[in-house]
Structures are given as C-alpha cells and as structure tokens.
Amino acid sequence: MSIPGRQIAQAIIQTVITASGRSCGYSTVPTSLSQPTGNQLPYHVLYELGQTVSGPPFGDAAGDARLLVQVTTVGNSPEAASSGADRVRTGLLGRSPDGSDWLFSIVAPAGYAVVGRELDREDGMSVAGSTYSYVQRFAVHVTTTG
C-alpha cells in the first residue's frame, strides 16, 4: 500500500508556511509569486526523500508509511537561517502547552492521517558565498483512515 507522498509533502509545506510565515518551495526555490513572501530570503525548500511502508500487503487498502522529507532553510545571515530552522522545527514538532496535541496540524488528504512526527536528522548550517543553509530531515508517519 502506498501513501500519496506528493500530497503529504504539499500538506507539510502548508504547515511550514503557517509556522514560519515564509514561503516554502517544493524541491526548488519558491517563485516570486509564491505566498506569503515570494523568493525573498529567508525561505524554505522541502524535498521528498522517499517512504517505507508497513502493514498489510500492497493489495490491501489499509497500511502505514513513514515518509522522509528534508526542509532546507535558506537565509542571508546565520541568524536568519537558524531562526527560520527553529520555526520549522516548532511547526513540525511543537506540542500544545498541555502536550495533548501538535501546535500546527498537518492536514493530510481524505483517507489518510498523520499519526506521528520526528526529527530524523539535523545537519545544521552551511554557507556558500553569502548564502546560509540550515538542513533538517523529518519523518512523518501516515496511516489510512478508511
């Protein structure tokens, strides 16, 4: 059973945008028309890194998957890249004050639910010229609901 990775990735992008207030591209730099901030620094880029599935055989409609995504925050200073990465981390991993729910939901397509999230790897910051990048990799656990 396969989970629609692109649709889940788009849902994660919306969560990143909501949490950070900055544009997020899908495997590329956001365009000048991307909402809310176009391609102005800082911005984020989300890359799909594949999925692993578990549960019943592929012919069965029920199942679970673990999707890996990388979010790269790009800024023109170390502070901008690090602060943007902090907002992404809070957006994807932050919990409500009582710990009962996520601060920001990931709205999966009908028939699927996000049941878990984790930071898989954090490579931190690098610099090329005067552009700073901060790389984080997240695992999102998805299950079928119907």
PDB file of C-alpha atoms in Angstrom, residues 4-20 22-27 44-48 67-71 88 91-93 104-109 114 117 138-141:
ATOM      1  CA  PRO A   4       0.463   9.690  -1.749  1.00  0.00           C
ATOM      2  CA  GLY A   5       3.853  11.219  -0.979  1.00  0.00           C
ATOM      3  CA  ARG A   6       3.408  14.355  -3.065  1.00  0.00           C
ATOM      4  CA  GLN A   7       0.091  15.178  -1.399  1.00  0.00           C
ATOM      5  CA  ILE A   8       1.533  14.638   2.076  1.00  0.00           C
ATOM      6  CA  ALA A   9       4.554  16.777   1.100  1.00  0.00           C
ATOM      7  CA  GLN A  10       2.204  19.570  -0.006  1.00  0.00           C
ATOM      8  CA  ALA A  11       0.415  19.339   3.360  1.00  0.00           C
ATOM      9  CA  ILE A  12       3.766  19.594   5.167  1.00  0.00           C
ATOM     10  CA  ILE A  13       4.669  22.637   3.047  1.00  0.00           C
ATOM     11  CA  GLN A  14       1.463  24.345   4.187  1.00  0.00           C
ATOM     12  CA  THR A  15       2.383  23.594   7.810  1.00  0.00           C
ATOM     13  CA  VAL A  16       5.888  25.047   7.297  1.00  0.00           C
ATOM     14  CA  ILE A  17       4.406  28.200   5.718  1.00  0.00           C
ATOM     15  CA  THR A  18       1.900  28.614   8.555  1.00  0.00           C
ATOM     16  CA  ALA A  19       4.511  28.083  11.273  1.00  0.00           C
ATOM     17  CA  SER A  20       7.250  30.238   9.741  1.00  0.00           C
ATOM     18  CA  ARG A  22       7.764  32.391   4.972  1.00  0.00           C
ATOM     19  CA  SER A  23       7.450  30.784   1.532  1.00  0.00           C
ATOM     20  CA  CYS A  24       8.389  27.143   1.004  1.00  0.00           C
ATOM     21  CA  GLY A  25       9.220  25.631  -2.371  1.00  0.00           C
ATOM     22  CA  TYR A  26       8.648  22.034  -3.456  1.00  0.00           C
ATOM     23  CA  SER A  27      12.119  20.732  -4.401  1.00  0.00           C
ATOM     24  CA  HIS A  44      12.399  27.145   2.865  1.00  0.00           C
ATOM     25  CA  VAL A  45      12.660  24.296   0.358  1.00  0.00           C
ATOM     26  CA  LEU A  46      11.084  20.889   1.038  1.00  0.00           C
ATOM     27  CA  TYR A  47      12.448  17.748  -0.640  1.00  0.00           C
ATOM     28  CA  GLU A  48      10.770  14.333  -0.598  1.00  0.00           C
ATOM     29  CA  LEU A  67       7.768   9.490   4.803  1.00  0.00           C
ATOM     30  CA  LEU A  68      11.102  11.278   4.951  1.00  0.00           C
ATOM     31  CA  VAL A  69      11.301  14.939   3.984  1.00  0.00           C
ATOM     32  CA  GLN A  70      14.150  17.406   4.126  1.00  0.00           C
ATOM     33  CA  VAL A  71      13.477  21.056   4.843  1.00  0.00           C
ATOM     34  CA  VAL A  88      10.278  24.900  11.033  1.00  0.00           C
ATOM     35  CA  GLY A  91       5.996  23.952  13.281  1.00  0.00           C
ATOM     36  CA  LEU A  92       6.580  20.256  12.733  1.00  0.00           C
ATOM     37  CA  LEU A  93       7.422  19.092  16.266  1.00  0.00           C
ATOM     38  CA  PHE A 104       0.470  23.060  13.954  1.00  0.00           C
ATOM     39  CA  SER A 105      -1.533  20.340  12.239  1.00  0.00           C
ATOM     40  CA  ILE A 106      -0.558  18.604   9.012  1.00  0.00           C
ATOM     41  CA  VAL A 107      -3.805  18.288   7.071  1.00  0.00           C
ATOM     42  CA  ALA A 108      -3.497  15.021   5.146  1.00  0.00           C
ATOM     43  CA  PRO A 109      -5.732  14.247   2.153  1.00  0.00           C
ATOM     44  CA  VAL A 114      -0.637  11.901  10.162  1.00  0.00           C
ATOM     45  CA  ARG A 117       6.372  13.109  13.536  1.00  0.00           C
ATOM     46  CA  PHE A 138      11.884  14.879   9.377  1.00  0.00           C
ATOM     47  CA  ALA A 139       9.984  11.594   9.389  1.00  0.00           C
ATOM     48  CA  VAL A 140       6.203  11.820   9.151  1.00  0.00           C
ATOM     49  CA  HIS A 141       4.157   8.724   9.973  1.00  0.00           C
TER      50      HIS A 141
END
